[in-house]
Structure formats: structure tokens, C-alpha cells
mmCIF file of C-alpha atoms and ligand atoms in Angstrom:
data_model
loop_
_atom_site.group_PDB
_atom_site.id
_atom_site.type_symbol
_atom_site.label_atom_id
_atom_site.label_comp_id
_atom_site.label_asym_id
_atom_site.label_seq_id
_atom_site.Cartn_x
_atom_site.Cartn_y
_atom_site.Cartn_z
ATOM 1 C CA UNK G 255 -75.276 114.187 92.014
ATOM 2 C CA UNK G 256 -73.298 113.524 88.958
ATOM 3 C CA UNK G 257 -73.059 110.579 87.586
ATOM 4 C CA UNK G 258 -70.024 108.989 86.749
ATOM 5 C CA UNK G 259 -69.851 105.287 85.389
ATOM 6 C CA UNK G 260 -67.284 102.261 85.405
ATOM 7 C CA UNK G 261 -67.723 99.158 83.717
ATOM 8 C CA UNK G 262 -66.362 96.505 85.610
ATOM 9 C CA UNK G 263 -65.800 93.047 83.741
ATOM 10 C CA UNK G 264 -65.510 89.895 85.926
ATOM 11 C CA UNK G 265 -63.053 87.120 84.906
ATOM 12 C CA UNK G 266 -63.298 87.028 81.479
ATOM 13 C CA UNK G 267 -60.066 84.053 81.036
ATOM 14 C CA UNK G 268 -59.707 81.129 79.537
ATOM 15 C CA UNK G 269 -60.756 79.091 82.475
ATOM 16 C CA UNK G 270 -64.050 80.123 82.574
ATOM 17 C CA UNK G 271 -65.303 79.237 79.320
ATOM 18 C CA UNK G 272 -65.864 76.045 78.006
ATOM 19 C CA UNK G 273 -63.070 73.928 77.230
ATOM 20 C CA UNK G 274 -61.388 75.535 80.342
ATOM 21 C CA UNK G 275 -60.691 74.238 83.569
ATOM 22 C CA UNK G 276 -63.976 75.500 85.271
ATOM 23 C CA UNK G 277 -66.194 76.536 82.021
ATOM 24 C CA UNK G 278 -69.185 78.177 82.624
ATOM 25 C CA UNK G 279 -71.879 76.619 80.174
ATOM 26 C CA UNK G 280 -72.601 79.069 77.474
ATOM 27 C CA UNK G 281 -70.611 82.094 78.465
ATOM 28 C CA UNK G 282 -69.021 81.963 74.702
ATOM 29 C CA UNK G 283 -71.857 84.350 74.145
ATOM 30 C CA UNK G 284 -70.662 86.878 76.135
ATOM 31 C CA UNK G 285 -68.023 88.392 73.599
ATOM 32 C CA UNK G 286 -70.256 90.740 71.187
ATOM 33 C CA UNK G 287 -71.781 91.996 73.836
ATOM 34 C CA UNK G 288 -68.803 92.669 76.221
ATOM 35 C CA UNK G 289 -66.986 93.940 73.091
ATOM 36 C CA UNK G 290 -69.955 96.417 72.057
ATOM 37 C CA UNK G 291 -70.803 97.692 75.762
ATOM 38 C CA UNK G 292 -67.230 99.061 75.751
ATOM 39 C CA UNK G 293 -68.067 101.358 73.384
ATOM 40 C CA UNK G 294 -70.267 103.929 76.301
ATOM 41 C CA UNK G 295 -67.827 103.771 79.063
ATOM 42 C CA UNK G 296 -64.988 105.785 79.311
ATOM 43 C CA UNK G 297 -63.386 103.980 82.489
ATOM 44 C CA UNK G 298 -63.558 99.843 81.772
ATOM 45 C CA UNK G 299 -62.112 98.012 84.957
ATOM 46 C CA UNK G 300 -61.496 93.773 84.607
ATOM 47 C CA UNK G 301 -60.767 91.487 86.782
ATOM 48 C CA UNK G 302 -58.784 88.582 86.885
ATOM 49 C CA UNK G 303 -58.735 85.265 89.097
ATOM 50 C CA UNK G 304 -55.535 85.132 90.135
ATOM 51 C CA UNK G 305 -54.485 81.855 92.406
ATOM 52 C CA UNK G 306 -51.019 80.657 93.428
ATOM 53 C CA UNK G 307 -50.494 76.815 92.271
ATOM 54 C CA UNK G 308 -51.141 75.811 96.244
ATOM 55 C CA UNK G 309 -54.497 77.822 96.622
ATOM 56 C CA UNK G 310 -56.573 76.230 99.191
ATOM 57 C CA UNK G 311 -59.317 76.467 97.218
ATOM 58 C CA UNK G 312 -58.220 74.289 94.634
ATOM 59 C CA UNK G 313 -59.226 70.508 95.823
ATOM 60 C CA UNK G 314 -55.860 68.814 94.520
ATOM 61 C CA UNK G 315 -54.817 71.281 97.323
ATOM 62 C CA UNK G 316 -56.464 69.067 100.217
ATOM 63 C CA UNK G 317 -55.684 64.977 99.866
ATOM 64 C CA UNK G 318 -58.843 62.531 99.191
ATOM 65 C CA UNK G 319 -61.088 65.525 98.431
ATOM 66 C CA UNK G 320 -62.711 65.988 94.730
ATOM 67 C CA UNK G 321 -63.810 69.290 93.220
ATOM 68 C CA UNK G 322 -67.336 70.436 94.053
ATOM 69 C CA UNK G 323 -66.884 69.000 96.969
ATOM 70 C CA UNK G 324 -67.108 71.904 100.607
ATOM 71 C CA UNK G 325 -65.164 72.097 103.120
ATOM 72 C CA UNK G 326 -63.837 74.760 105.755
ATOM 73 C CA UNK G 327 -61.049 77.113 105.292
ATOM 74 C CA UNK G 328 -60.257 79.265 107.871
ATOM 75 C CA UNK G 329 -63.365 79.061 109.646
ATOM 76 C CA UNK G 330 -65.285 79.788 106.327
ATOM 77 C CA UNK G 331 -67.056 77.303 103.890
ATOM 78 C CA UNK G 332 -65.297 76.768 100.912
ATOM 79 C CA UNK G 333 -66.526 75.047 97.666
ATOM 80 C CA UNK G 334 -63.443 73.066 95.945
ATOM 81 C CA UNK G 335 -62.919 73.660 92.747
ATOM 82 C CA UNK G 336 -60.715 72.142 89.550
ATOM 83 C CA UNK G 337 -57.093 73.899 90.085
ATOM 84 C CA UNK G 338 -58.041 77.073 87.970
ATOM 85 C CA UNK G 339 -56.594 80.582 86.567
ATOM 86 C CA UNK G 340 -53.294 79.575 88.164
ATOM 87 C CA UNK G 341 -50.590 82.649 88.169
ATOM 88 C CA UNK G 342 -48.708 83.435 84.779
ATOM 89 C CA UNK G 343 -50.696 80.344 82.724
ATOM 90 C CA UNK G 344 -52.552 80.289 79.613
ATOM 91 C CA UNK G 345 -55.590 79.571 81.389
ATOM 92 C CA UNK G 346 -55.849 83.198 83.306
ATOM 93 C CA UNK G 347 -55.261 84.587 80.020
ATOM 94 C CA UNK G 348 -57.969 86.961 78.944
ATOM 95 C CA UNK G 349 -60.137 84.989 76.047
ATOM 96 C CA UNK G 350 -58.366 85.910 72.983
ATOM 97 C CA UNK G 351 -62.007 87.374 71.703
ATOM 98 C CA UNK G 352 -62.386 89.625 74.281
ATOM 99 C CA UNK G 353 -61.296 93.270 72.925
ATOM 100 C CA UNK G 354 -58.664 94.239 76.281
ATOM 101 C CA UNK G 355 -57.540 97.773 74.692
ATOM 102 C CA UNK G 356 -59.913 99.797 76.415
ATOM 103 C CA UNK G 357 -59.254 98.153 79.588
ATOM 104 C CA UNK G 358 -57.679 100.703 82.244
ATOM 105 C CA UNK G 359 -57.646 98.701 85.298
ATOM 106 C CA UNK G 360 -56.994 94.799 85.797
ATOM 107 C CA UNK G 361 -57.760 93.979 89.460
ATOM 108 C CA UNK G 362 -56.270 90.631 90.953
ATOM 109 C CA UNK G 363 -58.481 88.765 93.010
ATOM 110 C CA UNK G 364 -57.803 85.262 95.129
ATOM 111 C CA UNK G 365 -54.032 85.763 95.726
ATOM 112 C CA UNK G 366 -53.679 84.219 98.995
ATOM 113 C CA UNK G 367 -53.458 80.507 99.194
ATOM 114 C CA UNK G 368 -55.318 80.415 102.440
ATOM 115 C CA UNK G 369 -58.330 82.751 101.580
ATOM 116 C CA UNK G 370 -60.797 82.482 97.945
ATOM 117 C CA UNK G 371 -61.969 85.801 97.084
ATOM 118 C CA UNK G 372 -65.112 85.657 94.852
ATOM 119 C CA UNK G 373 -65.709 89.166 95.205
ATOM 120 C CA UNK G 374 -63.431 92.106 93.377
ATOM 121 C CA UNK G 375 -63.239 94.207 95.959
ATOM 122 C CA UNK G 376 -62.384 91.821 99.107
ATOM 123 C CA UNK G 377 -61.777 88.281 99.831
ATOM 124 C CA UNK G 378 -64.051 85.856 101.336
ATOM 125 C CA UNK G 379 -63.366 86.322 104.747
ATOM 126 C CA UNK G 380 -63.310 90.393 104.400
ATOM 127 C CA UNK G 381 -59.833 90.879 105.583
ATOM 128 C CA UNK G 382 -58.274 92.382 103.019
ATOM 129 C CA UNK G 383 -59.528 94.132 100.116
ATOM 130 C CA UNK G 384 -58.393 94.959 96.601
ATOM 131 C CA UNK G 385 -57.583 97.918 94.658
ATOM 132 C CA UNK G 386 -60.936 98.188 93.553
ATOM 133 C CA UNK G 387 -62.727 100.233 95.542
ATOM 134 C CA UNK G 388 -59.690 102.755 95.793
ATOM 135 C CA UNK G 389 -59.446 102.657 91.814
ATOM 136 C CA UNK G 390 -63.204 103.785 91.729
ATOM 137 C CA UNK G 391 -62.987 106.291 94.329
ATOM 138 C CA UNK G 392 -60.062 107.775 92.453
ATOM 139 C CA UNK G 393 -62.277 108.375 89.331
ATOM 140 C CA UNK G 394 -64.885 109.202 91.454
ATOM 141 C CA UNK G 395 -67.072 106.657 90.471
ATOM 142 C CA UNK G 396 -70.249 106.071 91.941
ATOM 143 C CA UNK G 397 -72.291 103.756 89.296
ATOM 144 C CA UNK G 398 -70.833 100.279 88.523
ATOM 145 C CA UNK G 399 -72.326 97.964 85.499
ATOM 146 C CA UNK G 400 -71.328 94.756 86.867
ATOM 147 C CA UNK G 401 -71.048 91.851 84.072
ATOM 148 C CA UNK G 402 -68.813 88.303 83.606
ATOM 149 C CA UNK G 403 -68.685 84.949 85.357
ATOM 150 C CA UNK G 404 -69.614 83.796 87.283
ATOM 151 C CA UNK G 405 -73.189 84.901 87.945
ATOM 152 C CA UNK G 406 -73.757 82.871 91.636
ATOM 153 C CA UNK G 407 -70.335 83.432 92.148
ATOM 154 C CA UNK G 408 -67.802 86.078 91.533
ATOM 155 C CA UNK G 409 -70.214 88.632 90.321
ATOM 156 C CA UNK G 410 -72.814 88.359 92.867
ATOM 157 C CA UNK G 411 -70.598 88.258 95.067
ATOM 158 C CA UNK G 412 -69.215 91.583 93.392
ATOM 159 C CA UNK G 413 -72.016 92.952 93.095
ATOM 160 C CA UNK G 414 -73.411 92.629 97.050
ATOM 161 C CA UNK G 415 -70.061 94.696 98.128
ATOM 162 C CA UNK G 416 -70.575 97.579 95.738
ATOM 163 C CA UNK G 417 -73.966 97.776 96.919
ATOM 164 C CA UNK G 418 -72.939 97.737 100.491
ATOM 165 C CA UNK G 419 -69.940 100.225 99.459
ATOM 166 C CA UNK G 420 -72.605 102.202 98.397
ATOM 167 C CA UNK G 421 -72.432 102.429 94.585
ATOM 168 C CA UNK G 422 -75.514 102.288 91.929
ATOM 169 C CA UNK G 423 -74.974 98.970 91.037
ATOM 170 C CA UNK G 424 -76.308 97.606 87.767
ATOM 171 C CA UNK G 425 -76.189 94.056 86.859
ATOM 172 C CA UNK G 426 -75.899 93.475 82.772
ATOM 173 C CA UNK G 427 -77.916 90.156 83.032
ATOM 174 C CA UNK G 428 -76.963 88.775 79.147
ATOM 175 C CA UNK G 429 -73.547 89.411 80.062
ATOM 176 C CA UNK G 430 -73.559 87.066 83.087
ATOM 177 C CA UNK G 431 -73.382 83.473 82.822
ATOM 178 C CA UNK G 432 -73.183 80.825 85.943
ATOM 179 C CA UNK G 433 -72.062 77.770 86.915
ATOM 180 C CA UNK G 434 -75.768 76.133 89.079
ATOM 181 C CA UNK G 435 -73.605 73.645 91.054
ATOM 182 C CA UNK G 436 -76.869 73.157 92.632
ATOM 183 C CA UNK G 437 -80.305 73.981 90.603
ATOM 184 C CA UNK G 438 -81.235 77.570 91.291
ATOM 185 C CA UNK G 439 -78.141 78.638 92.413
ATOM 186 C CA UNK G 440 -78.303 81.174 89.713
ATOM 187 C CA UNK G 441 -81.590 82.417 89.827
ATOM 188 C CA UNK G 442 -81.076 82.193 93.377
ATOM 189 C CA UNK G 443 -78.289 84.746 92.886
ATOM 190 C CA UNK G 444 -79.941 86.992 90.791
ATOM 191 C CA UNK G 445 -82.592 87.040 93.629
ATOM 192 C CA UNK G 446 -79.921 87.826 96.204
ATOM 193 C CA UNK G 447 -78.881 90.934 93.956
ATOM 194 C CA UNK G 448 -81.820 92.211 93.649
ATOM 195 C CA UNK G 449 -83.355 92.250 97.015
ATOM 196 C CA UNK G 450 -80.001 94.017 97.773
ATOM 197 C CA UNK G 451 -80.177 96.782 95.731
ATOM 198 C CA UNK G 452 -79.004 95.629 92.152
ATOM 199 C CA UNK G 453 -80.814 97.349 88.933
ATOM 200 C CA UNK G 454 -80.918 94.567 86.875
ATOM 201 C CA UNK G 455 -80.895 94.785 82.681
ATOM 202 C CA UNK G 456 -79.957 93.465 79.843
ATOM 203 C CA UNK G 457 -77.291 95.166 77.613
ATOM 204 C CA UNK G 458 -79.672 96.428 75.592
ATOM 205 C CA UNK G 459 -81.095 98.411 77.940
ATOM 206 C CA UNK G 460 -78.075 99.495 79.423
ATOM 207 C CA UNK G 461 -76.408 100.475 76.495
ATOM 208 C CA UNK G 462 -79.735 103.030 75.719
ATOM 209 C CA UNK G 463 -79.753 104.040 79.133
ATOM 210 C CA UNK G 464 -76.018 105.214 78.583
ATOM 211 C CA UNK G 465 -76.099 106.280 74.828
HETATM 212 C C1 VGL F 779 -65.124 81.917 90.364
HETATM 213 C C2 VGL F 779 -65.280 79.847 91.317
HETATM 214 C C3 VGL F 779 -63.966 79.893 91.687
HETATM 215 C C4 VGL F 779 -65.789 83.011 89.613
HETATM 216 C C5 VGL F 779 -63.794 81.975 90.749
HETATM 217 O O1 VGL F 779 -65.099 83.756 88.888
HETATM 218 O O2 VGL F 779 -67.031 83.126 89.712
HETATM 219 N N1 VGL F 779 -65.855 80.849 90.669
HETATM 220 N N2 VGL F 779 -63.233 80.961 91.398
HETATM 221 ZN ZN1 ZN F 780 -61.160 80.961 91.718
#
């Protein structure tokens, strides 16, 4: 079978990095190597956090309740978080060192106040799914290099439905950075991806692999 490659990029804004309203410890690092990586693939797909101001998962959202905090939302457990990569504000803003020209496809994630959606191709309950999956079948697509933020979030997450969708599924490990609300929850992650399927690599290796 052919091969055919997409580089997806997971929620590289403002709010993510430090200084932001949810910054991920370290991910500054991230930008000469998202930038360079560019540079093999021919299809780039990002994705952006995307919540309405009144998004349940935000904890200002739910009275007496502090970020961090978990509670249930529709019948699923939901970690609160700091309001976040609100609609239309500076803070869901790509970071301005991120190169965004080679970027085909920007897929919204975590639109619907009543439902998170940590993964990019459906939301946390698996009710409704994004364009992603369609946008890769339509460039018939069946490798994904999976990098961004958060690593024990969004792109593991991510990264368990491609697998399951059935794509090779590589996970650029430099490239990922996580937030370890509770120690381990990253390693724990990268555990998760792994005994699921996930090649995992650093950019180096991924970038010789594609070269
Ligand atoms: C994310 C927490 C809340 C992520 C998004 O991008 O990993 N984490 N919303
Ligand atoms: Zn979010």
C-alpha cells in the first residue's frame, strides 16, 4: 500500500504555552521543531481549541467549583479547567512563532458548551465528530504524525482515535509537551499510546524516516 502522510499539529495557541491561560510547562520548545518538520509533508492539518465563553468545561462555568477540580458532564468525567482558547480571542490565536503558511486544514475542536472534545477527530462523549477524519480520507491519507499539546490530553487522546480509525499513527515525542495534573499522567499517556498502536519518535527520526 502506498503511503501517503499528514502532519497533524495539535493546539498550537496562545493558551497553551506559558504565560497563557492553561500553559503547558516548556512547550516554548516546540517551535523549531514544528517549524522544520513542515518542511517533509506536503498535507499539514492543525487544530484549534475552540470553546464558546459558556463551555462547560471551563470551571467559572459551574458556581463554587475551581479549575483542576472533576466533575460530571453529561454522564462523563470532566476535568475543569481555567476558561481557555475562548472563540475569536487572542488567546486561540496560533503562537505568533509558529510558521501557519503551510497549513491546509484548521480543524475546530470543543465547540459545544455541553461536551469537551480532547480528541481532533470526535468529542468526548463520541457523538459527533469533526472534519478530520473526512479531510484525511479525502487526501487519502493513511499515516498521521501526531505532535502538540497536550501530550495526556488532546494528543493522546488524538492519537487513540486514529489508531482505532485505523491509520499508522506516529507520535513525534519532542514535539509533545503535557500538562501531569497528576505525576505520571504523561508518561502514563505515552504508555497508553503505545500499547495501542502508536510508533513513537522523536523528530529526528521522523524527519529521516521521511527525507
Ligand atoms: C486541552 C485541556 C483542555 C489540550 C484542551 O489541548 O490538551 N487540554 N482543553
Ligand atoms: Zn479545552
Amino acid at each position: 500500500m502506498d503511503i501517503k502522510s499528514a502532519l497533524i499539529l495539535v493546539d498550537l495557541q496562545n493558551d497553551f504555552f506559558p504565560g497563557g491561560a492553561l500553559g503547558v510547562p516548556g512547550a516554548e520548545a516546540i517551535f523549531p521543531l514544528a517549524n522544520a518538520i513542515q518542511k517533509q509533508f506536503e498535507l499539514i492539518i492543525a487544530t484549534k481549541d475552540w470553546h464558546p465563553k459558556n463551555h462547560g468545561s471551563f470551571a467559572s462555568n459551574h458556581p463554587g467549583c475551581h479549575p483542576f477540580e472533576v466533575v460530571e458532564l453529561k454522564g462523563i468525567s470532566q476535568v475543569l479547567w481555567p476558561d481557555h482558547c475562548v472563540q475569536k480571542t487572542k488567546g486561540a490565536e496560533f503562537h505568533s512563532k509558529l510558521q501557519t503558511h503551510k497549513i491546509r486544514h484548521v480543524i475546530y475542536k470543543g465547540t459545544d458548551p455541553g461536551l469537551d472534545s480532547y480528541s481532533a477527530f470526535f468529542d468526548n462523549a463520541h457523538r459527533k465528530s469533526t472534519e478530520l477524519h473526512q479531510t484525511l480520507q479525502e487526501n487519502t491519507v493513511n499515516t498521521v504524525y501526531i505532535m502538540g499539546l497536550a501530550t495526556d490530553y488532546c494528543v493522546q487522546y488524538s492519537v487513540l482515535d486514529a489508531l482505532t480509525l485505523g491509520y499508522k499513527t506516529f507520535v513525534i515525542l519532542d514535539g509533545c509537551f503535557g500538562i501531569n495534573k497528576n505525576p505520571g499522567d504523561v508518561e502514563q499517556a505515552l504508555e497508553n499510546m503505545k500499547t495501542a498502536g502508536a510508533i513513537l519518535l522523536n523528530s529526528q527520526a521522523a524527519i529521516l524516516q521521511k527525507g
